[in-house]
């Protein structure tokens, strides 16, 4: 081991070199925003890459913009080429990078994305450079060079000064293949998670309007089998269902905040849930905890299977947090709890809230000082179709099964990202050397 990367405390093998980006590349530059901004975007035409499209695992085209060919020609200096490394140079995603694949036709980029083009362009070398920039070696330098770390933006001279380890060609290509394989797995897993989300979104509407019959299948639609439905305030619902209101189907309770001046109240082990904890569907813990005495005198304690919703706060301007408890918890005054006689009904209603989030957000109103809140009388009067207990259980099992599949993929995704991080640390520093056979040696020098 010999050379040490500037700004990053790591040594590299003696036969590797440290190269500055400027010595490896023929171009380092960003694009511009077309005159007229987003108003000139098209639904088809030339791909126009923005920072949200650049992901560490690869280019994401799910929210891509397009520009017409005239605009593209007027932005000749920012045209991107296959196997350019795309690097975000401004904003919260600064430092995020990936390789522009081939086969996309003409491509241009905006001013937030820098194109880094190798002097000797190969896909494997581009992938290696992108991995080096995405690794702690590259990211540490990017943040250090970024005007004291204020994350406002990088200039081209700073980018050109970044140092990266540069193994022999055969090693570069082998390392790039390994890391690209992991990136491909990550991309496929992310796509599968998105697919489960889309399936769930579509299924939720059907489950809460058509339900699941005794054979475990969705009922035919009302148009297909009108004799299976009845008219209600909700519209057509299955004949077996009852029409009720949210206020009638459970016991509602308000939370509270134990005295902050009593320090002993805040040294306990009982979860005290507030809106900041409502980022998951199942609540088993919270950021704050209170004592037994605090739970008795300063708030409400509810059992596992209780539904929690946020009823006050600016988060209601754009979202409606809902969760179900998996253990005894307490909660604050900006929330309400819905307690049920059986677990299946609680999960059914929690899932119902998730399916009707947009409706709940629309129901929130602004208080005199601007904070969003619910008029509880409006919430209590919301109609809800209630299947039999057996059917509620079938509906919950359908949704939970999809959630279980999604969670398994999310856990696998987390594992892949951890593995990639470890591989980058080992392979890009030479701590772990890749084995290159004779065939690869010959190909690398051909």
CSV table of C-alpha atoms in Angstrom, one decimal:
chain,number,residue,atom,x,y,z
A,1,UNK,CA,0.0,0.0,0.0
A,2,UNK,CA,1.3,3.5,-0.7
A,3,UNK,CA,-0.7,6.6,-1.8
A,4,UNK,CA,-3.1,8.2,0.5
A,5,UNK,CA,-6.3,9.9,-0.9
A,6,UNK,CA,-6.5,13.6,0.0
A,7,UNK,CA,-9.2,14.2,2.5
A,8,UNK,CA,-9.9,10.6,3.1
A,9,UNK,CA,-7.8,8.5,5.4
A,10,UNK,CA,-7.2,5.4,3.3
A,11,UNK,CA,-4.3,3.8,1.5
A,12,UNK,CA,-4.4,2.0,-1.8
A,13,UNK,CA,-2.2,-0.8,-3.3
A,14,UNK,CA,1.2,0.2,-4.6
A,15,UNK,CA,0.4,-0.8,-8.2
A,16,UNK,CA,-2.7,1.5,-8.3
A,17,UNK,CA,-2.5,5.2,-9.0
A,18,UNK,CA,-4.4,8.2,-7.6
A,19,UNK,CA,-5.9,10.2,-10.4
A,20,UNK,CA,-7.6,13.5,-10.4
A,21,UNK,CA,-10.8,13.7,-12.3
A,22,UNK,CA,-9.3,16.3,-14.7
A,23,UNK,CA,-6.6,13.8,-15.7
A,24,UNK,CA,-9.1,11.1,-16.7
A,25,UNK,CA,-11.7,13.2,-18.5
A,26,UNK,CA,-12.3,15.2,-21.6
A,27,UNK,CA,-15.3,17.0,-20.3
A,28,UNK,CA,-16.6,18.2,-16.9
A,29,UNK,CA,-19.6,20.5,-17.3
A,30,UNK,CA,-23.3,20.9,-16.6
A,31,UNK,CA,-26.4,21.9,-18.6
A,32,UNK,CA,-28.8,24.8,-18.4
A,33,UNK,CA,-32.5,25.3,-17.9
A,34,UNK,CA,-34.2,25.9,-21.3
A,35,UNK,CA,-35.6,29.4,-21.8
A,36,UNK,CA,-39.1,29.2,-20.5
A,37,UNK,CA,-38.2,26.7,-17.8
A,38,UNK,CA,-40.6,23.8,-17.2
A,39,UNK,CA,-43.2,25.4,-19.6
A,40,UNK,CA,-41.2,24.1,-22.5
A,41,UNK,CA,-41.1,20.5,-21.3
A,42,UNK,CA,-42.8,18.0,-23.7
A,43,UNK,CA,-44.5,14.6,-23.2
A,44,UNK,CA,-42.0,13.1,-25.7
A,45,UNK,CA,-38.9,14.1,-27.5
A,46,UNK,CA,-35.3,14.4,-26.2
A,47,UNK,CA,-34.7,13.1,-22.7
A,48,UNK,CA,-34.0,16.0,-20.4
A,49,UNK,CA,-32.2,14.7,-17.2
A,50,UNK,CA,-32.8,16.5,-13.9
A,51,UNK,CA,-31.3,15.8,-10.5
A,52,UNK,CA,-34.3,13.7,-9.4
A,53,UNK,CA,-33.5,11.3,-12.2
A,54,UNK,CA,-29.9,10.6,-11.0
A,55,UNK,CA,-29.8,7.8,-8.4
A,56,UNK,CA,-26.8,6.0,-7.0
A,57,UNK,CA,-28.3,2.7,-8.3
A,58,UNK,CA,-28.8,4.0,-11.8
A,59,UNK,CA,-30.8,6.5,-13.9
A,60,UNK,CA,-34.5,6.7,-12.8
A,61,UNK,CA,-36.8,7.7,-15.7
A,62,UNK,CA,-40.1,7.4,-13.8
A,63,UNK,CA,-40.3,11.3,-13.6
A,64,UNK,CA,-38.3,12.3,-16.7
A,65,UNK,CA,-38.9,15.4,-18.7
A,66,UNK,CA,-38.5,15.9,-22.4
A,67,UNK,CA,-37.6,18.8,-24.6
A,68,UNK,CA,-38.1,19.3,-28.4
A,69,UNK,CA,-35.2,18.9,-30.8
A,70,UNK,CA,-35.0,22.7,-31.5
A,71,UNK,CA,-34.4,23.3,-27.8
A,72,UNK,CA,-31.9,20.4,-27.7
A,73,UNK,CA,-29.9,21.9,-30.6
A,74,UNK,CA,-29.8,25.3,-28.9
A,75,UNK,CA,-28.3,23.6,-25.8
A,76,UNK,CA,-25.5,21.9,-27.8
A,77,UNK,CA,-22.9,22.4,-24.9
A,78,UNK,CA,-24.9,20.3,-22.5
A,79,UNK,CA,-25.6,17.2,-24.6
A,80,UNK,CA,-24.9,14.0,-22.7
A,81,UNK,CA,-23.4,11.0,-24.3
A,82,UNK,CA,-23.7,7.2,-23.5
A,83,UNK,CA,-21.4,6.3,-20.5
A,84,UNK,CA,-21.1,9.8,-19.3
A,85,UNK,CA,-21.1,9.9,-15.5
A,86,UNK,CA,-23.9,12.1,-14.3
A,87,UNK,CA,-23.3,13.9,-11.0
A,88,UNK,CA,-25.7,16.2,-9.1
A,89,UNK,CA,-23.8,19.4,-8.2
A,90,UNK,CA,-26.5,21.4,-6.2
A,91,UNK,CA,-29.2,20.9,-3.7
A,92,UNK,CA,-30.0,18.2,-1.2
A,93,UNK,CA,-28.9,15.4,-3.6
A,94,UNK,CA,-25.4,16.9,-4.2
A,95,UNK,CA,-22.9,14.1,-4.9
A,96,UNK,CA,-25.5,11.6,-6.2
A,97,UNK,CA,-24.2,10.0,-9.4
A,98,UNK,CA,-24.7,7.3,-12.0
A,99,UNK,CA,-23.8,6.3,-15.5
A,100,UNK,CA,-25.9,7.3,-18.5
A,101,UNK,CA,-26.6,4.0,-20.3
A,102,UNK,CA,-26.6,3.6,-24.0
A,103,UNK,CA,-29.7,3.2,-26.1
A,104,UNK,CA,-31.7,6.2,-24.9
A,105,UNK,CA,-31.2,8.3,-28.0
A,106,UNK,CA,-30.4,12.0,-27.7
A,107,UNK,CA,-30.1,13.3,-24.1
A,108,UNK,CA,-29.6,16.7,-22.4
A,109,UNK,CA,-29.2,17.7,-18.8
A,110,UNK,CA,-30.1,20.8,-16.7
A,111,UNK,CA,-27.9,23.0,-14.7
A,112,UNK,CA,-28.1,20.9,-11.6
A,113,UNK,CA,-26.5,17.9,-13.3
A,114,UNK,CA,-22.9,17.7,-14.3
A,115,UNK,CA,-21.6,15.4,-17.1
A,116,UNK,CA,-18.2,13.8,-16.5
A,117,UNK,CA,-16.9,12.2,-19.7
A,118,UNK,CA,-13.8,10.0,-19.7
A,119,UNK,CA,-11.0,10.6,-22.1
A,120,UNK,CA,-11.0,6.9,-23.1
A,121,UNK,CA,-14.7,6.0,-22.8
A,122,UNK,CA,-15.7,2.4,-21.9
A,123,UNK,CA,-18.8,1.4,-20.0
A,124,UNK,CA,-16.8,-0.5,-17.3
A,125,UNK,CA,-14.5,2.5,-16.7
A,126,UNK,CA,-17.5,4.8,-16.5
A,127,UNK,CA,-19.1,2.5,-14.0
A,128,UNK,CA,-15.9,2.3,-12.0
A,129,UNK,CA,-15.5,6.1,-11.9
A,130,UNK,CA,-19.2,6.5,-10.8
A,131,UNK,CA,-18.7,3.9,-8.1
A,132,UNK,CA,-15.5,5.7,-6.9
A,133,UNK,CA,-17.4,9.1,-6.7
A,134,UNK,CA,-20.3,7.4,-5.0
A,135,UNK,CA,-18.1,5.7,-2.4
A,136,UNK,CA,-16.9,7.3,0.9
A,137,UNK,CA,-13.7,8.2,-1.0
A,138,UNK,CA,-15.6,10.4,-3.5
A,139,UNK,CA,-18.4,11.6,-1.2
A,140,UNK,CA,-16.0,12.8,1.5
A,141,UNK,CA,-14.1,14.9,-1.0
A,142,UNK,CA,-17.3,16.3,-2.5
A,143,UNK,CA,-18.6,17.5,0.8
A,144,UNK,CA,-15.3,18.8,1.9
A,145,UNK,CA,-14.8,20.8,-1.4
A,146,UNK,CA,-18.4,22.1,-1.3
A,147,UNK,CA,-17.6,25.6,0.1
A,148,UNK,CA,-17.2,24.4,3.7
A,149,UNK,CA,-20.0,21.8,3.4
A,150,UNK,CA,-22.9,24.2,3.0
A,151,UNK,CA,-24.3,22.0,0.2
A,152,UNK,CA,-25.1,25.0,-2.1
A,153,UNK,CA,-23.2,23.7,-5.0
A,154,UNK,CA,-19.9,22.5,-6.6
A,155,UNK,CA,-17.9,24.3,-9.3
A,156,UNK,CA,-16.1,22.5,-12.1
A,157,UNK,CA,-12.6,23.2,-10.7
A,158,UNK,CA,-13.6,21.5,-7.5
A,159,UNK,CA,-14.9,18.5,-9.4
A,160,UNK,CA,-11.8,18.3,-11.5
A,161,UNK,CA,-9.7,18.2,-8.4
A,162,UNK,CA,-11.3,15.2,-6.9
A,163,UNK,CA,-9.0,12.2,-6.5
A,164,UNK,CA,-10.0,8.6,-7.2
A,165,UNK,CA,-8.1,5.4,-6.9
A,166,UNK,CA,-7.3,4.0,-10.4
A,167,UNK,CA,-6.4,0.3,-10.5
A,168,UNK,CA,-5.1,-1.5,-13.6
A,169,UNK,CA,-7.7,-1.9,-16.4
A,170,UNK,CA,-8.5,-5.5,-15.7
A,171,UNK,CA,-9.1,-4.8,-12.0
A,172,UNK,CA,-11.2,-1.8,-12.8
A,173,UNK,CA,-13.5,-3.8,-15.0
A,174,UNK,CA,-13.9,-6.6,-12.6
A,175,UNK,CA,-14.7,-4.3,-9.7
A,176,UNK,CA,-17.2,-2.4,-11.9
A,177,UNK,CA,-18.9,-5.6,-12.9
A,178,UNK,CA,-19.3,-6.7,-9.2
A,179,UNK,CA,-20.7,-3.4,-8.1
A,180,UNK,CA,-23.0,-3.1,-11.2
A,181,UNK,CA,-24.4,-6.5,-10.4
A,182,UNK,CA,-25.4,-5.3,-6.9
A,183,UNK,CA,-26.8,-2.1,-8.4
A,184,UNK,CA,-29.0,-4.1,-10.8
A,185,UNK,CA,-30.3,-6.2,-7.9
A,186,UNK,CA,-31.1,-3.0,-6.0
A,187,UNK,CA,-32.9,-1.6,-9.0
A,188,UNK,CA,-35.0,-4.7,-9.5
A,189,UNK,CA,-35.9,-4.9,-5.8
A,190,UNK,CA,-36.9,-1.2,-5.8
A,191,UNK,CA,-39.1,-1.9,-8.9
A,192,UNK,CA,-40.7,-4.9,-7.1
A,193,UNK,CA,-41.5,-2.8,-4.1
A,194,UNK,CA,-43.1,-0.1,-6.3
A,195,UNK,CA,-45.1,-2.9,-8.0
A,196,UNK,CA,-46.4,-4.1,-4.6
A,197,UNK,CA,-47.3,-0.5,-3.7
A,198,UNK,CA,-49.2,-0.1,-6.9
A,199,UNK,CA,-51.1,-3.4,-6.6
A,200,UNK,CA,-52.0,-2.5,-3.0
A,201,UNK,CA,-53.3,0.9,-4.0
A,202,UNK,CA,-55.5,-0.5,-6.7
A,203,UNK,CA,-56.7,-3.4,-4.5
A,204,UNK,CA,-57.6,-1.2,-1.5
A,205,UNK,CA,-60.3,0.5,-3.5
A,206,UNK,CA,-61.8,-2.8,-4.6
A,207,UNK,CA,-61.6,-4.3,-1.1
A,208,UNK,CA,-63.4,-1.4,0.6
A,209,UNK,CA,-66.2,-1.2,-2.0
A,210,UNK,CA,-66.6,-4.9,-3.1
A,211,UNK,CA,-65.1,-6.9,-0.3
A,212,UNK,CA,-64.2,-10.6,-0.3
A,213,UNK,CA,-66.8,-13.3,-0.6
A,214,UNK,CA,-66.9,-16.6,1.2
A,215,UNK,CA,-64.7,-18.2,-1.4
A,216,UNK,CA,-62.0,-15.7,-0.8
A,217,UNK,CA,-62.4,-13.8,-4.0
A,218,UNK,CA,-63.4,-10.2,-4.8
A,219,UNK,CA,-67.1,-9.9,-5.4
A,220,UNK,CA,-68.1,-9.1,-9.0
A,221,UNK,CA,-68.7,-5.4,-9.5
A,222,UNK,CA,-72.2,-3.9,-9.0
A,223,UNK,CA,-72.6,-3.7,-12.8
A,224,UNK,CA,-71.7,-7.4,-13.1
A,225,UNK,CA,-73.9,-8.6,-10.3
A,226,UNK,CA,-76.4,-6.0,-9.1
A,227,UNK,CA,-78.3,-8.5,-6.9
A,228,UNK,CA,-75.2,-8.6,-4.6
A,229,UNK,CA,-75.3,-4.9,-3.7
A,230,UNK,CA,-77.6,-2.4,-2.0
A,231,UNK,CA,-77.7,1.4,-2.2
A,232,UNK,CA,-76.4,3.4,0.7
A,233,UNK,CA,-75.0,6.8,1.6
A,234,UNK,CA,-71.7,5.4,0.5
A,235,UNK,CA,-73.1,4.4,-2.9
A,236,UNK,CA,-73.4,0.7,-3.7
A,237,UNK,CA,-72.1,-1.7,-1.0
A,238,UNK,CA,-72.4,-5.4,-0.6
A,239,UNK,CA,-75.8,-6.5,0.9
A,240,UNK,CA,-74.1,-8.2,3.8
A,241,UNK,CA,-72.4,-5.0,5.0
A,242,UNK,CA,-73.8,-2.6,7.5
A,243,UNK,CA,-73.5,1.2,7.1
A,244,UNK,CA,-72.2,2.9,10.1
A,245,UNK,CA,-70.1,6.0,11.1
A,246,UNK,CA,-66.6,6.3,12.5
A,247,UNK,CA,-68.0,7.8,15.7
A,248,UNK,CA,-70.1,4.7,16.4
A,249,UNK,CA,-67.8,1.8,15.7
A,250,UNK,CA,-65.3,2.3,18.5
A,251,UNK,CA,-64.3,4.2,21.6
A,252,UNK,CA,-62.5,7.4,20.9
A,253,UNK,CA,-60.0,8.8,23.4
A,254,UNK,CA,-57.8,11.9,23.6
A,255,UNK,CA,-54.2,11.9,24.7
A,256,UNK,CA,-52.1,14.3,26.8
A,257,UNK,CA,-48.7,15.5,27.7
A,258,UNK,CA,-47.3,14.9,31.2
A,259,UNK,CA,-45.7,17.9,32.9
A,260,UNK,CA,-42.4,18.7,31.3
A,261,UNK,CA,-41.3,20.3,34.6
A,262,UNK,CA,-41.4,16.9,36.4
A,263,UNK,CA,-38.2,15.3,35.0
A,264,UNK,CA,-39.1,11.9,36.6
A,265,UNK,CA,-42.1,11.7,34.3
A,266,UNK,CA,-39.7,11.4,31.3
A,267,UNK,CA,-37.4,8.7,32.6
A,268,UNK,CA,-39.7,5.8,32.1
A,269,UNK,CA,-40.0,3.0,29.5
A,270,UNK,CA,-43.6,3.5,28.3
A,271,UNK,CA,-43.8,4.8,24.7
A,272,UNK,CA,-45.3,8.2,24.5
A,273,UNK,CA,-46.4,8.6,20.9
A,274,UNK,CA,-46.5,12.0,19.2
A,275,UNK,CA,-47.0,12.9,15.5
A,276,UNK,CA,-43.2,12.7,14.8
A,277,UNK,CA,-43.4,8.9,15.5
A,278,UNK,CA,-46.3,8.3,13.1
A,279,UNK,CA,-44.0,7.4,10.1
A,280,UNK,CA,-44.8,3.6,10.3
A,281,UNK,CA,-48.1,1.7,10.1
A,282,UNK,CA,-47.3,-0.4,13.2
A,283,UNK,CA,-46.2,1.4,16.3
A,284,UNK,CA,-44.2,-0.5,18.8
A,285,UNK,CA,-42.0,2.3,20.2
A,286,UNK,CA,-41.5,6.1,20.2
A,287,UNK,CA,-38.8,8.7,20.5
A,288,UNK,CA,-40.0,9.7,24.0
A,289,UNK,CA,-40.9,7.5,27.0
A,290,UNK,CA,-42.6,8.2,30.2
A,291,UNK,CA,-43.0,6.7,33.7
A,292,UNK,CA,-45.9,4.7,35.1
A,293,UNK,CA,-47.0,7.7,37.2
A,294,UNK,CA,-46.9,10.0,34.2
A,295,UNK,CA,-49.0,7.5,32.2
A,296,UNK,CA,-51.5,7.5,35.1
A,297,UNK,CA,-51.9,11.2,35.7
A,298,UNK,CA,-50.8,13.0,32.5
A,299,UNK,CA,-52.1,11.1,29.5
A,300,UNK,CA,-54.0,8.1,28.3
A,301,UNK,CA,-52.7,4.5,28.0
A,302,UNK,CA,-54.1,2.2,25.3
A,303,UNK,CA,-53.5,-1.5,24.5
A,304,UNK,CA,-52.1,-3.2,21.4
A,305,UNK,CA,-54.6,-3.1,18.5
A,306,UNK,CA,-55.5,0.5,19.1
A,307,UNK,CA,-55.6,2.8,16.0
A,308,UNK,CA,-53.9,6.2,16.4
A,309,UNK,CA,-54.5,9.1,14.1
A,310,UNK,CA,-53.2,12.7,14.1
A,311,UNK,CA,-55.9,15.3,14.5
A,312,UNK,CA,-53.9,18.5,14.7
A,313,UNK,CA,-50.7,19.8,13.0
A,314,UNK,CA,-49.3,21.1,9.8
A,315,UNK,CA,-48.7,17.6,8.5
A,316,UNK,CA,-52.4,17.4,7.8
A,317,UNK,CA,-51.9,19.9,5.0
A,318,UNK,CA,-50.4,17.1,2.9
A,319,UNK,CA,-50.7,13.8,4.8
A,320,UNK,CA,-52.8,11.9,7.2
A,321,UNK,CA,-50.7,9.8,9.6
A,322,UNK,CA,-52.4,6.6,10.9
A,323,UNK,CA,-50.9,3.7,12.8
A,324,UNK,CA,-52.0,0.7,14.8
A,325,UNK,CA,-50.2,-0.2,18.1
A,326,UNK,CA,-48.5,-3.5,18.7
A,327,UNK,CA,-48.1,-2.9,22.5
A,328,UNK,CA,-49.4,-0.7,25.2
A,329,UNK,CA,-48.5,3.0,24.5
A,330,UNK,CA,-49.5,6.5,25.6
A,331,UNK,CA,-49.9,9.4,23.2
A,332,UNK,CA,-50.2,13.2,23.1
A,333,UNK,CA,-53.0,15.7,22.7
A,334,UNK,CA,-52.5,16.2,19.0
A,335,UNK,CA,-53.8,12.6,18.4
A,336,UNK,CA,-56.8,10.5,18.9
A,337,UNK,CA,-57.0,6.8,19.7
A,338,UNK,CA,-59.7,4.4,18.4
A,339,UNK,CA,-60.2,1.4,20.6
A,340,UNK,CA,-62.0,-1.7,19.3
A,341,UNK,CA,-63.3,-4.9,20.9
A,342,UNK,CA,-61.3,-7.1,18.5
A,343,UNK,CA,-57.9,-6.9,16.7
A,344,UNK,CA,-59.3,-7.6,13.2
A,345,UNK,CA,-61.7,-4.6,13.3
A,346,UNK,CA,-58.9,-2.3,14.5
A,347,UNK,CA,-56.7,-3.4,11.6
A,348,UNK,CA,-59.6,-3.2,9.2
A,349,UNK,CA,-60.3,0.5,10.2
A,350,UNK,CA,-56.6,1.3,10.1
A,351,UNK,CA,-56.3,0.0,6.5
A,352,UNK,CA,-59.6,1.9,5.7
A,353,UNK,CA,-58.0,5.1,6.8
A,354,UNK,CA,-54.9,4.4,4.7
A,355,UNK,CA,-57.2,3.8,1.7
A,356,UNK,CA,-59.0,7.1,2.3
A,357,UNK,CA,-56.0,9.3,3.2
A,358,UNK,CA,-56.8,11.8,0.4
A,359,UNK,CA,-60.4,12.2,1.8
A,360,UNK,CA,-59.1,12.8,5.3
A,361,UNK,CA,-56.5,15.4,4.1
A,362,UNK,CA,-59.3,17.3,2.3
A,363,UNK,CA,-61.4,17.3,5.5
A,364,UNK,CA,-58.7,19.1,7.5
A,365,UNK,CA,-59.3,22.8,8.1
A,366,UNK,CA,-57.1,25.7,9.3
A,367,UNK,CA,-57.4,27.0,12.8
A,368,UNK,CA,-57.3,30.7,13.6
A,369,UNK,CA,-53.5,30.6,13.9
A,370,UNK,CA,-53.0,28.6,10.7
A,371,UNK,CA,-52.5,25.1,12.1
A,372,UNK,CA,-54.4,22.3,10.4
A,373,UNK,CA,-56.9,20.4,12.4
A,374,UNK,CA,-60.0,18.3,12.2
A,375,UNK,CA,-63.5,19.3,13.3
A,376,UNK,CA,-64.1,16.0,15.2
A,377,UNK,CA,-67.9,16.2,14.6
A,378,UNK,CA,-67.1,15.9,10.9
A,379,UNK,CA,-64.8,13.0,11.5
A,380,UNK,CA,-67.3,11.1,13.7
A,381,UNK,CA,-70.0,11.5,11.1
A,382,UNK,CA,-67.9,10.0,8.2
A,383,UNK,CA,-69.8,6.9,6.9
A,384,UNK,CA,-68.1,3.6,6.7
A,385,UNK,CA,-69.2,0.2,5.3
A,386,UNK,CA,-68.7,-2.5,7.8
A,387,UNK,CA,-68.6,-6.1,6.6
A,388,UNK,CA,-69.2,-9.1,8.9
A,389,UNK,CA,-66.4,-9.9,11.3
A,390,UNK,CA,-65.4,-12.9,9.2
A,391,UNK,CA,-65.2,-10.8,6.0
A,392,UNK,CA,-63.3,-8.0,7.8
A,393,UNK,CA,-60.7,-10.7,8.7
A,394,UNK,CA,-60.5,-11.8,5.1
A,395,UNK,CA,-60.0,-8.3,3.9
A,396,UNK,CA,-57.3,-7.6,6.5
A,397,UNK,CA,-55.5,-10.8,5.5
A,398,UNK,CA,-55.4,-9.8,1.9
A,399,UNK,CA,-53.9,-6.4,2.7
A,400,UNK,CA,-51.5,-7.7,5.3
A,401,UNK,CA,-50.2,-10.4,2.8
A,402,UNK,CA,-49.3,-7.7,0.3
A,403,UNK,CA,-47.7,-5.6,3.1
A,404,UNK,CA,-45.7,-8.7,4.2
A,405,UNK,CA,-44.3,-9.2,0.7
A,406,UNK,CA,-43.4,-5.5,0.4
A,407,UNK,CA,-41.7,-5.6,3.8
A,408,UNK,CA,-39.7,-8.7,2.9
A,409,UNK,CA,-38.4,-6.9,-0.2
A,410,UNK,CA,-37.6,-3.7,1.8
A,411,UNK,CA,-35.6,-5.8,4.2
A,412,UNK,CA,-33.8,-7.4,1.3
A,413,UNK,CA,-33.2,-4.0,-0.2
A,414,UNK,CA,-31.6,-2.8,3.0
A,415,UNK,CA,-29.4,-5.8,3.1
A,416,UNK,CA,-28.3,-5.2,-0.5
A,417,UNK,CA,-27.4,-1.5,0.3
A,418,UNK,CA,-25.4,-2.6,3.3
A,419,UNK,CA,-23.6,-5.2,1.2
A,420,UNK,CA,-22.9,-2.6,-1.5
A,421,UNK,CA,-21.5,-0.2,1.0
A,422,UNK,CA,-19.2,-2.9,2.4
A,423,UNK,CA,-18.1,-3.9,-1.1
A,424,UNK,CA,-17.3,-0.3,-2.1
A,425,UNK,CA,-15.2,0.2,1.0
A,426,UNK,CA,-13.3,-3.0,0.4
A,427,UNK,CA,-12.9,-3.1,-3.4
A,428,UNK,CA,-12.3,0.5,-4.1
A,429,UNK,CA,-9.5,0.8,-1.6
A,430,UNK,CA,-7.9,-2.5,-2.5
A,431,UNK,CA,-8.5,-3.9,1.0
A,432,UNK,CA,-10.0,-6.9,-0.7
A,433,UNK,CA,-8.4,-7.6,-4.1
A,434,UNK,CA,-10.4,-9.1,-7.0
A,435,UNK,CA,-9.0,-12.2,-8.8
A,436,UNK,CA,-8.5,-11.6,-12.5
A,437,UNK,CA,-7.8,-14.6,-14.7
A,438,UNK,CA,-5.6,-14.8,-17.7
A,439,UNK,CA,-8.5,-14.3,-20.2
A,440,UNK,CA,-9.4,-11.0,-18.5
A,441,UNK,CA,-5.8,-9.9,-18.4
A,442,UNK,CA,-5.5,-10.4,-22.2
A,443,UNK,CA,-8.9,-8.7,-22.9
A,444,UNK,CA,-8.0,-5.7,-20.6
A,445,UNK,CA,-4.8,-5.0,-22.7
A,446,UNK,CA,-6.3,-5.9,-26.1
